[in-house]
mmCIF file of C-alpha atoms and ligand atoms in Angstrom:
data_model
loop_
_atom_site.group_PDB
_atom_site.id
_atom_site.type_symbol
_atom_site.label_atom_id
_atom_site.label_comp_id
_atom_site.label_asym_id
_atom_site.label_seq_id
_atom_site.Cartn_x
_atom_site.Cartn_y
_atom_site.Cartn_z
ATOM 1 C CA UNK A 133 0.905 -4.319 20.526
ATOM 2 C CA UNK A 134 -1.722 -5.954 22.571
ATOM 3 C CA UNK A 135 -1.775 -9.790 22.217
ATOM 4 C CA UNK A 136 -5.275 -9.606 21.789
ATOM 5 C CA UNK A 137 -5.220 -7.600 18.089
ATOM 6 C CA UNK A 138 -3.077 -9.324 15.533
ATOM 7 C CA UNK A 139 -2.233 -6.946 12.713
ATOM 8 C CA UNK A 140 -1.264 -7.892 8.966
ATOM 9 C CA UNK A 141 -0.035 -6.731 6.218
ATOM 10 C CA UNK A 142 0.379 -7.752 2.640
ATOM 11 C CA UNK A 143 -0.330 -6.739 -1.283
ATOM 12 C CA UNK A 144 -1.143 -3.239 0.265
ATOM 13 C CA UNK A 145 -3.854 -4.427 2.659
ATOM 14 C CA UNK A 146 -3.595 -4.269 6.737
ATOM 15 C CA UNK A 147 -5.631 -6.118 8.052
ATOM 16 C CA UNK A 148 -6.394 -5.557 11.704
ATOM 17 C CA UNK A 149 -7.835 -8.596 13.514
ATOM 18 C CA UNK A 150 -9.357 -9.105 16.894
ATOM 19 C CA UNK A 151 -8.395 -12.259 18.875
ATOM 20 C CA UNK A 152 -10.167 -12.911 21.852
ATOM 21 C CA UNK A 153 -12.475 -15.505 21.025
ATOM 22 C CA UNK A 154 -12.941 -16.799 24.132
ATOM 23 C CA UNK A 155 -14.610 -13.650 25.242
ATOM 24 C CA UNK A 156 -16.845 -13.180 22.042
ATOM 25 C CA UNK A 157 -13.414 -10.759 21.146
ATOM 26 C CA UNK A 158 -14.560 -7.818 24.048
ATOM 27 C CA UNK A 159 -12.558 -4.811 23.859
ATOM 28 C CA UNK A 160 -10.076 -4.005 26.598
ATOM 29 C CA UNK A 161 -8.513 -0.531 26.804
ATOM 30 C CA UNK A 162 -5.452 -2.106 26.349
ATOM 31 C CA UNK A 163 -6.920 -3.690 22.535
ATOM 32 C CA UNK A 164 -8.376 -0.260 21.850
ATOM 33 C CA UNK A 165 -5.099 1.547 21.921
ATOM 34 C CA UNK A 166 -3.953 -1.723 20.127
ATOM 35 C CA UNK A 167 -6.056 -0.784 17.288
ATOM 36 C CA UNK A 168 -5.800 3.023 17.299
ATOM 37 C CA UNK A 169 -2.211 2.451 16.832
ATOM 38 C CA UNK A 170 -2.860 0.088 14.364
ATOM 39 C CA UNK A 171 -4.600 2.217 11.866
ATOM 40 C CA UNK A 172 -2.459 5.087 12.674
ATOM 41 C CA UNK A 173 0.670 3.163 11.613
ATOM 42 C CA UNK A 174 -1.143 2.139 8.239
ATOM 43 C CA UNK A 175 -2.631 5.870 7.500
ATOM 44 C CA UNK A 176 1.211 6.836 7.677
ATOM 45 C CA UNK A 177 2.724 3.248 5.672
ATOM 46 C CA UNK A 178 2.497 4.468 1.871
ATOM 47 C CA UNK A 179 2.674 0.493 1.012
ATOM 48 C CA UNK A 180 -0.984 0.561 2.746
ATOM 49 C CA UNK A 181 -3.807 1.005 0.831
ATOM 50 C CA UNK A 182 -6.640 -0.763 2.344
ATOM 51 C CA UNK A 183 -7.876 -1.127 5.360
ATOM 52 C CA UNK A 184 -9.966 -4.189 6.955
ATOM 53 C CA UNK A 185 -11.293 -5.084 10.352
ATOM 54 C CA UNK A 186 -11.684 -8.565 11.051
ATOM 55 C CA UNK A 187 -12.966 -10.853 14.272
ATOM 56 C CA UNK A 188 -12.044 -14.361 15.596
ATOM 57 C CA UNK A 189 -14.053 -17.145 16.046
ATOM 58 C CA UNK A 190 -18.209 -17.115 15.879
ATOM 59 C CA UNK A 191 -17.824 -13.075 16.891
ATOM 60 C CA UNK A 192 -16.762 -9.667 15.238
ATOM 61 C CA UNK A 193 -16.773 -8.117 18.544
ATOM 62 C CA UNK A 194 -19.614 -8.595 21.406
ATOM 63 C CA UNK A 195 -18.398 -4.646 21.850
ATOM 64 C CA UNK A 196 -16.848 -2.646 25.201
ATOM 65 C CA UNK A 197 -15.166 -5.034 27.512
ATOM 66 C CA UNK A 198 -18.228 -4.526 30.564
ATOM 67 C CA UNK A 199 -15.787 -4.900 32.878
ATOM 68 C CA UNK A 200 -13.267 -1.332 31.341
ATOM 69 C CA UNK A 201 -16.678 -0.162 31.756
ATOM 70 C CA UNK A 202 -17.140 0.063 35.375
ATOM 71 C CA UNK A 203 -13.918 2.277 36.268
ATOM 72 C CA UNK A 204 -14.172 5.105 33.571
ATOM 73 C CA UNK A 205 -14.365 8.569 34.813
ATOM 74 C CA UNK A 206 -14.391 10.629 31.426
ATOM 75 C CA UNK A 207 -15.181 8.342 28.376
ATOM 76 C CA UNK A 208 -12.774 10.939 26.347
ATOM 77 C CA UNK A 209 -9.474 10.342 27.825
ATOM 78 C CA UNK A 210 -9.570 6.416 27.251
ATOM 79 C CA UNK A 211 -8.386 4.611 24.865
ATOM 80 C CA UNK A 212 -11.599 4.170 23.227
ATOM 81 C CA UNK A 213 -12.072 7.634 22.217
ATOM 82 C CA UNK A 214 -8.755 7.650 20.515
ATOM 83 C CA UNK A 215 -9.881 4.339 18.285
ATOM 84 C CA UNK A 216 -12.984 6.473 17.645
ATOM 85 C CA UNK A 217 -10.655 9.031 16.426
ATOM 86 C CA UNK A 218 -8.366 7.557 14.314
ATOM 87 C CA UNK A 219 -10.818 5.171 12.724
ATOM 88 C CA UNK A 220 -13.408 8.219 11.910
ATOM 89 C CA UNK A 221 -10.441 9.777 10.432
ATOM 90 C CA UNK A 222 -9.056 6.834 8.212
ATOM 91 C CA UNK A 223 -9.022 8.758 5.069
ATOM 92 C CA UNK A 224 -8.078 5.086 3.571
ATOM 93 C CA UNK A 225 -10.397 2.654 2.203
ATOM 94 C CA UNK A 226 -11.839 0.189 5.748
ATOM 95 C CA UNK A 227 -13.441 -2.905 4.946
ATOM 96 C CA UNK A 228 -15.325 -4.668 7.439
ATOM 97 C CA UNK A 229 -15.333 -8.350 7.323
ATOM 98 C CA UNK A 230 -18.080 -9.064 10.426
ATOM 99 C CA UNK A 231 -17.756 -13.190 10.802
ATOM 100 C CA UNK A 232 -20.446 -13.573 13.807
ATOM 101 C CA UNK A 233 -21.856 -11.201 16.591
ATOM 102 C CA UNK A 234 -21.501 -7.346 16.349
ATOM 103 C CA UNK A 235 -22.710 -5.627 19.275
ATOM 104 C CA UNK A 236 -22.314 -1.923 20.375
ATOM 105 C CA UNK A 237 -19.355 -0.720 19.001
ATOM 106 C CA UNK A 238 -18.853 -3.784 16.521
ATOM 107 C CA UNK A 239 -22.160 -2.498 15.231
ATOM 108 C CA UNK A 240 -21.137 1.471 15.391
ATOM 109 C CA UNK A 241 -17.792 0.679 13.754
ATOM 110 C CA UNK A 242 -19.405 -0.049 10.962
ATOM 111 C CA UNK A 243 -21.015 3.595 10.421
ATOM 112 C CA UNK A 244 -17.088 4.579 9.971
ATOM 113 C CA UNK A 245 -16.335 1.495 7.354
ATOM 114 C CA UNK A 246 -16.798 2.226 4.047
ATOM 115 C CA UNK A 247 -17.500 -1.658 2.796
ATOM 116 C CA UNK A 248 -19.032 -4.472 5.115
ATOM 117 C CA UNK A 249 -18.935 -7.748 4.290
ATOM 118 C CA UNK A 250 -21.531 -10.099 7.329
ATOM 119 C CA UNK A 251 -21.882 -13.949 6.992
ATOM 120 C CA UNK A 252 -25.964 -14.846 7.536
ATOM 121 C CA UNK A 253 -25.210 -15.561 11.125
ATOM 122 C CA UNK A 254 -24.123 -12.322 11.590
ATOM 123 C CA UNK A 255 -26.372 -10.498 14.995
ATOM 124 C CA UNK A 256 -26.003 -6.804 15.087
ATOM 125 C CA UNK A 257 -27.104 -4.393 18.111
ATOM 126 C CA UNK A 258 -27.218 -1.495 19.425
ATOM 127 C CA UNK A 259 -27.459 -2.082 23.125
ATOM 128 C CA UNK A 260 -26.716 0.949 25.032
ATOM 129 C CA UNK A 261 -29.851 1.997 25.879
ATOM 130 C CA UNK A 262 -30.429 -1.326 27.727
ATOM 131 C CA UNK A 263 -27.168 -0.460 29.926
ATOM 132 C CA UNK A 264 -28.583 3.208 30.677
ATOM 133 C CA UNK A 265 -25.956 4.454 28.272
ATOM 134 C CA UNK A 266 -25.948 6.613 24.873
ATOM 135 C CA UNK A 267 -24.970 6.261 21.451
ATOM 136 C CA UNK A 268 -21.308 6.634 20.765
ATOM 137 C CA UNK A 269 -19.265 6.774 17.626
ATOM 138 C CA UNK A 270 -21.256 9.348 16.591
ATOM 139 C CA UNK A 271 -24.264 6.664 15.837
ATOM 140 C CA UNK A 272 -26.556 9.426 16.966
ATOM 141 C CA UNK A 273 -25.393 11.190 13.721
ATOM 142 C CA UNK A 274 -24.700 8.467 10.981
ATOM 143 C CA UNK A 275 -27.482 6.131 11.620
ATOM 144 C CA UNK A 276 -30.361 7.957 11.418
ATOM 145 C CA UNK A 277 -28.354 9.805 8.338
ATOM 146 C CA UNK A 278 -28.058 6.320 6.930
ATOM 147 C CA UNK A 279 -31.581 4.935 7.482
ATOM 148 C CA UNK A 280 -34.036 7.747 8.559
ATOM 149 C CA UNK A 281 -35.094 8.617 11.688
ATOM 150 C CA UNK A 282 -37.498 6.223 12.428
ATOM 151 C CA UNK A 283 -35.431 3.606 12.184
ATOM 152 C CA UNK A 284 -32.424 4.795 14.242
ATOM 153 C CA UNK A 285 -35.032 5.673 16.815
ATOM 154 C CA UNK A 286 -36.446 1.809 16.843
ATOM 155 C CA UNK A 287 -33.196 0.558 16.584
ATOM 156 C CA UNK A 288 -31.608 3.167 19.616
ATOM 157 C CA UNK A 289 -34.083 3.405 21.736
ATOM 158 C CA UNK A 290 -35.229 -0.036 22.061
ATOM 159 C CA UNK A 291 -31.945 -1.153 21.454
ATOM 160 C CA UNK A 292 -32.923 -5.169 20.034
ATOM 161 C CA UNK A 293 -30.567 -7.623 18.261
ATOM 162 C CA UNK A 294 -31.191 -7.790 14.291
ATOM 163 C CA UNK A 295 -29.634 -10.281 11.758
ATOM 164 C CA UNK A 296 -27.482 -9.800 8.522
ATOM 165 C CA UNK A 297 -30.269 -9.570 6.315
ATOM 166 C CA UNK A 298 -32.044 -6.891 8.445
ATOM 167 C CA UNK A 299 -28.585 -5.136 8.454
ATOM 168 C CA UNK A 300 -28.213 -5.327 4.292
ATOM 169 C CA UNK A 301 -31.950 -3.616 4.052
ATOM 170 C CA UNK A 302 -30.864 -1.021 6.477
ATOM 171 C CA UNK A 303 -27.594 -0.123 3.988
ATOM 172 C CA UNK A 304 -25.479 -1.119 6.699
ATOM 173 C CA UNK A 305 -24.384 -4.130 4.959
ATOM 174 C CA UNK A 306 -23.128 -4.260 1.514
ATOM 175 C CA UNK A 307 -22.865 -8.098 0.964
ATOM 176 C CA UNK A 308 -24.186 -11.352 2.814
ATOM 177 C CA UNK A 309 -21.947 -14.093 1.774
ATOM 178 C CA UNK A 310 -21.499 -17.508 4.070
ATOM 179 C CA UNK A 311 -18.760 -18.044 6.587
ATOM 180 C CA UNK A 312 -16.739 -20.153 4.198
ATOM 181 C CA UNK A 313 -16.173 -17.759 1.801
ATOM 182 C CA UNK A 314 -15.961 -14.461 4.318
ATOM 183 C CA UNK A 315 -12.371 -14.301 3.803
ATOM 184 C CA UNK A 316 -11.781 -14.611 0.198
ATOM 185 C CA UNK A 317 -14.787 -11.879 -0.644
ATOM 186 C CA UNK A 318 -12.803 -9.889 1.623
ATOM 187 C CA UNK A 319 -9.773 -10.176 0.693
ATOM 188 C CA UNK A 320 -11.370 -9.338 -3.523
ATOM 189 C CA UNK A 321 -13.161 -6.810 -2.519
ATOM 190 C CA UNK A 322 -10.345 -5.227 -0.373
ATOM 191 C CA UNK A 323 -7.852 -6.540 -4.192
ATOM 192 C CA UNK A 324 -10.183 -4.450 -5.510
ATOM 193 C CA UNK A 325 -9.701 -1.103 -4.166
ATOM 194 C CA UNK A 326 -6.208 -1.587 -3.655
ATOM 195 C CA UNK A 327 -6.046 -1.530 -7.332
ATOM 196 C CA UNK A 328 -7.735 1.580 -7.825
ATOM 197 C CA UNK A 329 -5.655 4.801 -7.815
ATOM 198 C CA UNK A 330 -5.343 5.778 -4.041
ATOM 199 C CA UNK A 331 -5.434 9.649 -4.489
ATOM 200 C CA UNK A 332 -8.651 9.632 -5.844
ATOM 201 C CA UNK A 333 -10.044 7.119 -3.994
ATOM 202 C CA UNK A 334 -9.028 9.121 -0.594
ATOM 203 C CA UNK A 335 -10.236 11.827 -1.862
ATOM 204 C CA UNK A 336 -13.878 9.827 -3.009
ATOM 205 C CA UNK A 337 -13.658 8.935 0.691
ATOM 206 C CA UNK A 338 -12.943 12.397 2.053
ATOM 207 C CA UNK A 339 -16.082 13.831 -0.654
ATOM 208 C CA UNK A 340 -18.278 11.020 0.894
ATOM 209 C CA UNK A 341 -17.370 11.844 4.321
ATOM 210 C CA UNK A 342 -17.703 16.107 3.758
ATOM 211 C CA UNK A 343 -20.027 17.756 6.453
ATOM 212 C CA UNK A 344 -21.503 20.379 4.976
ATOM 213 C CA UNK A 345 -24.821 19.084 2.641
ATOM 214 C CA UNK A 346 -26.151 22.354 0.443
ATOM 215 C CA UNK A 347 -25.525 21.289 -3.262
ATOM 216 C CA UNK A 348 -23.610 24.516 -4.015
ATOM 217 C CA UNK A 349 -21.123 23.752 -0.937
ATOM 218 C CA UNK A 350 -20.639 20.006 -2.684
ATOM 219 C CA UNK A 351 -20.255 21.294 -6.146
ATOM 220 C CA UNK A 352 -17.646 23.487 -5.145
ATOM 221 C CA UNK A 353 -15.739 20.801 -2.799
ATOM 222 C CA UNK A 354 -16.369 18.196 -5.626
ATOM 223 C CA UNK A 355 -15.014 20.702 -8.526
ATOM 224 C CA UNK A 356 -11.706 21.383 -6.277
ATOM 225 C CA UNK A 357 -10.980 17.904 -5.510
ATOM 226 C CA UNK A 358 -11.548 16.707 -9.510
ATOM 227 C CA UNK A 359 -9.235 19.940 -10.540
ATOM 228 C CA UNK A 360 -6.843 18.452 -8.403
ATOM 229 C CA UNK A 361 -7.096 14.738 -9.508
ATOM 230 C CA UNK A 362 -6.650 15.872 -13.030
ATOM 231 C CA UNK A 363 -2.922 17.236 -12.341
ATOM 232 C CA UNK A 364 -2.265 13.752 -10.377
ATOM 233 C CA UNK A 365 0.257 11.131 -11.991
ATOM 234 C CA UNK A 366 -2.839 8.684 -11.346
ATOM 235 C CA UNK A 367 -5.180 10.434 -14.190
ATOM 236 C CA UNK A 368 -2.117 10.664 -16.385
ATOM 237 C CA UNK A 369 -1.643 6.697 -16.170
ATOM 238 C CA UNK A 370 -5.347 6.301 -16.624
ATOM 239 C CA UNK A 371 -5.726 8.257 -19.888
ATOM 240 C CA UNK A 372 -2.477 6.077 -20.908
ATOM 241 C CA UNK A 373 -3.629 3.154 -20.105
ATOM 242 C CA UNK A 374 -6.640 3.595 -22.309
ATOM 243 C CA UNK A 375 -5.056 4.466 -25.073
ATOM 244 C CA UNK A 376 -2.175 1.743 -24.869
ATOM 245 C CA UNK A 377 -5.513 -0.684 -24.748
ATOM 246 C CA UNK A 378 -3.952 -1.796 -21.526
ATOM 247 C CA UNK A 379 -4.810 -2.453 -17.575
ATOM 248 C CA UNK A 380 -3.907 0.516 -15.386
ATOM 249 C CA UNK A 381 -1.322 0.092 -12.578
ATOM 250 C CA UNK A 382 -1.779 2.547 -10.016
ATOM 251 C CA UNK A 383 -0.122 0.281 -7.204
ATOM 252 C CA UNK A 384 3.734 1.794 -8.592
ATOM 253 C CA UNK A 385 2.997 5.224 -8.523
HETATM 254 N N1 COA B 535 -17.568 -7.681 27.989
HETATM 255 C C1 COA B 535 -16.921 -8.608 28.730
HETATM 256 N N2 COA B 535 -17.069 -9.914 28.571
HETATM 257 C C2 COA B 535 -17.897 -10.347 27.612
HETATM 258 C C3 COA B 535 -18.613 -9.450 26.792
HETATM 259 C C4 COA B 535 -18.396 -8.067 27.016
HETATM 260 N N3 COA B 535 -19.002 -7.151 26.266
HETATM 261 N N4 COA B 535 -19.353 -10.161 25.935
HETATM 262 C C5 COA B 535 -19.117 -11.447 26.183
HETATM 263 N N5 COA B 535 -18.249 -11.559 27.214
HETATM 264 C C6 COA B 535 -17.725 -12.808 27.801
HETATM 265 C C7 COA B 535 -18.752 -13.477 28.714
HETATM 266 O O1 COA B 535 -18.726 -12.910 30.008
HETATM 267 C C8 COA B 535 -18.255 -14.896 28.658
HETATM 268 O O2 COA B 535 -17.149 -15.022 29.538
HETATM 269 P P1 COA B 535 -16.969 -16.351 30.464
HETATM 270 O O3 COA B 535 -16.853 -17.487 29.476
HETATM 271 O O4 COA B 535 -15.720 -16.075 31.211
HETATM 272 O O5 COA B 535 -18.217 -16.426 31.292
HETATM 273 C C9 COA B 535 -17.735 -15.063 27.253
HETATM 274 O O6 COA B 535 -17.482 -13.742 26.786
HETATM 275 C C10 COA B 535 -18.726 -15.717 26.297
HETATM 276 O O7 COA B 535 -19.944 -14.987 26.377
HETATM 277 P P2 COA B 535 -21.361 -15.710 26.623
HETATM 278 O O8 COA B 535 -22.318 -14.677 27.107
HETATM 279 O O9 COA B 535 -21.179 -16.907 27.474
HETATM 280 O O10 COA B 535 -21.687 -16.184 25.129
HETATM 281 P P3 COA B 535 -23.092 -16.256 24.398
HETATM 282 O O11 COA B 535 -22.828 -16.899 23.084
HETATM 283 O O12 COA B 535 -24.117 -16.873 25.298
HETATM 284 O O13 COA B 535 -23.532 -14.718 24.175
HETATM 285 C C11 COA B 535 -23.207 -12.437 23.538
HETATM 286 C C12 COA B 535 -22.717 -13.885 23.389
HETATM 287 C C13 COA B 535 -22.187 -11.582 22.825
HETATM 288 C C14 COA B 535 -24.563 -12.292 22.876
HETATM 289 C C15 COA B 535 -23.306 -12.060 25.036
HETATM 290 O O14 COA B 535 -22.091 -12.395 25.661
HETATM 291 C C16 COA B 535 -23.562 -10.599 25.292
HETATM 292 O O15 COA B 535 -24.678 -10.133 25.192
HETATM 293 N N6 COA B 535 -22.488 -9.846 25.663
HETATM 294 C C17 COA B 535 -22.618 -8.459 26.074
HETATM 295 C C18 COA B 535 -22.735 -7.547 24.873
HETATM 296 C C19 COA B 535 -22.786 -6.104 25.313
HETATM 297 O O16 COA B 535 -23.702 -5.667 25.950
HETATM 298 N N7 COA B 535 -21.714 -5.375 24.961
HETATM 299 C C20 COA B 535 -21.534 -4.018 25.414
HETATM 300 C C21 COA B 535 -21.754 -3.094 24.300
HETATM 301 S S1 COA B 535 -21.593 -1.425 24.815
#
């Protein structure tokens, strides 16, 4: 594992940090593959059950290292495609907790999260059209499907930084909270879904996620996925738990 992403784990949550502060946390190759492997290992490790992305320092990520940049031949066999990959195909819960600067991919990371927290100072961009580049992470796809055309267009093809607040009216934030307190509405809001019973929240995820957008299509997806949530232990100890007038505890099952 790369020195540069420092990967935890406890009470079901992996949290998967990136440490180089002293280059507003860049990624290398070397801290992509880091991080592909990271969430691979915790979409496989049944103790996992959330998800979160987390920076060092006053950044998230300031994005591609610049200098990877230069010797690429084919964008698809690096290591940053197969992050891409693996995080676009989390089918666990991903929190997001983005402490500082977000640029490029710390911004198009997001698209694949399903909860971001930002601190105020947060700055968010999407730059690549100012480095003659293109959208990537599938940005072209999920931003303007997240906030309209317009928008994407203003904020792809002119490519400008934007704050937290900005962010949170765009739906790409869920919560502003300050830097002091990143880590503990993190760490309930991650508590949170932990809690919840994982079946049907991977398969929420994997119903929120579903190409395909004519209602009949959805109403046929949705009706197979509740059919098979209601022969799942989970539902059972639900329904129990009601009755008994207790809690549920999905984390033993
Ligand atoms: N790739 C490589 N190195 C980077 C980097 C990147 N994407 N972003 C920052 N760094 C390095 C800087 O070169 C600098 O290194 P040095 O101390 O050895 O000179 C260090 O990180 C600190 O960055 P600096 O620019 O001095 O800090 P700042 O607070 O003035 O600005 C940013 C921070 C993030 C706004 C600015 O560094 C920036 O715009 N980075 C490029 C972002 C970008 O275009 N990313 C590519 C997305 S595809």
């Amino acid at each position: 594992m790369d020195q540069h992403v420092v990967v935890t784990a406890e009470a079901g949550i992996c949290t998967i940090r990136m440490n180089r502060p002293d280059k507003k946390n860049a990624l290398t190759h070397a801290m992509y593959a880091a991080m592909a492997e990271a969430v691979s290992r915790a979409e496989a490790d049944p103790s996992v059950r959330v998800l979160v992305f987390a920076g060092t320092g006053d950044a998230f990520t300031a994005g591609n290292d610049l200098n990877d940049f230069l010797g690429i031949t084919d964008i698809e066999t690096t290591p940053v495609a197969g992050f891409l990959r693996a995080l676009s195909r989390a089918a666990k819960p991903v929190v997001a907790a983005v402490n500082g600067t977000a640029i490029g991919i710390g911004s198009t990371m997001l698209l694949h999260c399903d909860l971001v927290v930002a601190v105020p100072e947060a700055r968010l961009q999407f730059p690549f059209i100012n480095l003659a580049l293109v959208p990537e992470a599938a940005a072209s796809l999920l931003l303007p499907r997240l906030v309209g055309h317009q928008r994407a267009a203003e904020l792809l093809m002119l490519g400008e930084p934007f704050d937290a607040v900005a962010a949170h009216g765009l739906g790409l934030v869920n919560r502003i909270v300050p830097a002091e307190k990143l880590a503990a509405a993190v760490a309930e809001l991650a508590g949170k879904l932990a809690d919840k019973p994982a079946e049907a929240l991977r398969r929420t995820k994997a119903l929120l996620k579903a190409e395909g957008d004519s209602v009949p299509a959805r109403l046929g997806a949705e009706a197979q996925a509740f059919t098979r949530c209601l022969h799942s232990p989970e539902l059972k100890e639900a329904v129990a738990a009601f009755f008994e007038r207790r809690p549920p505890n999905f984390r033993t099952l």
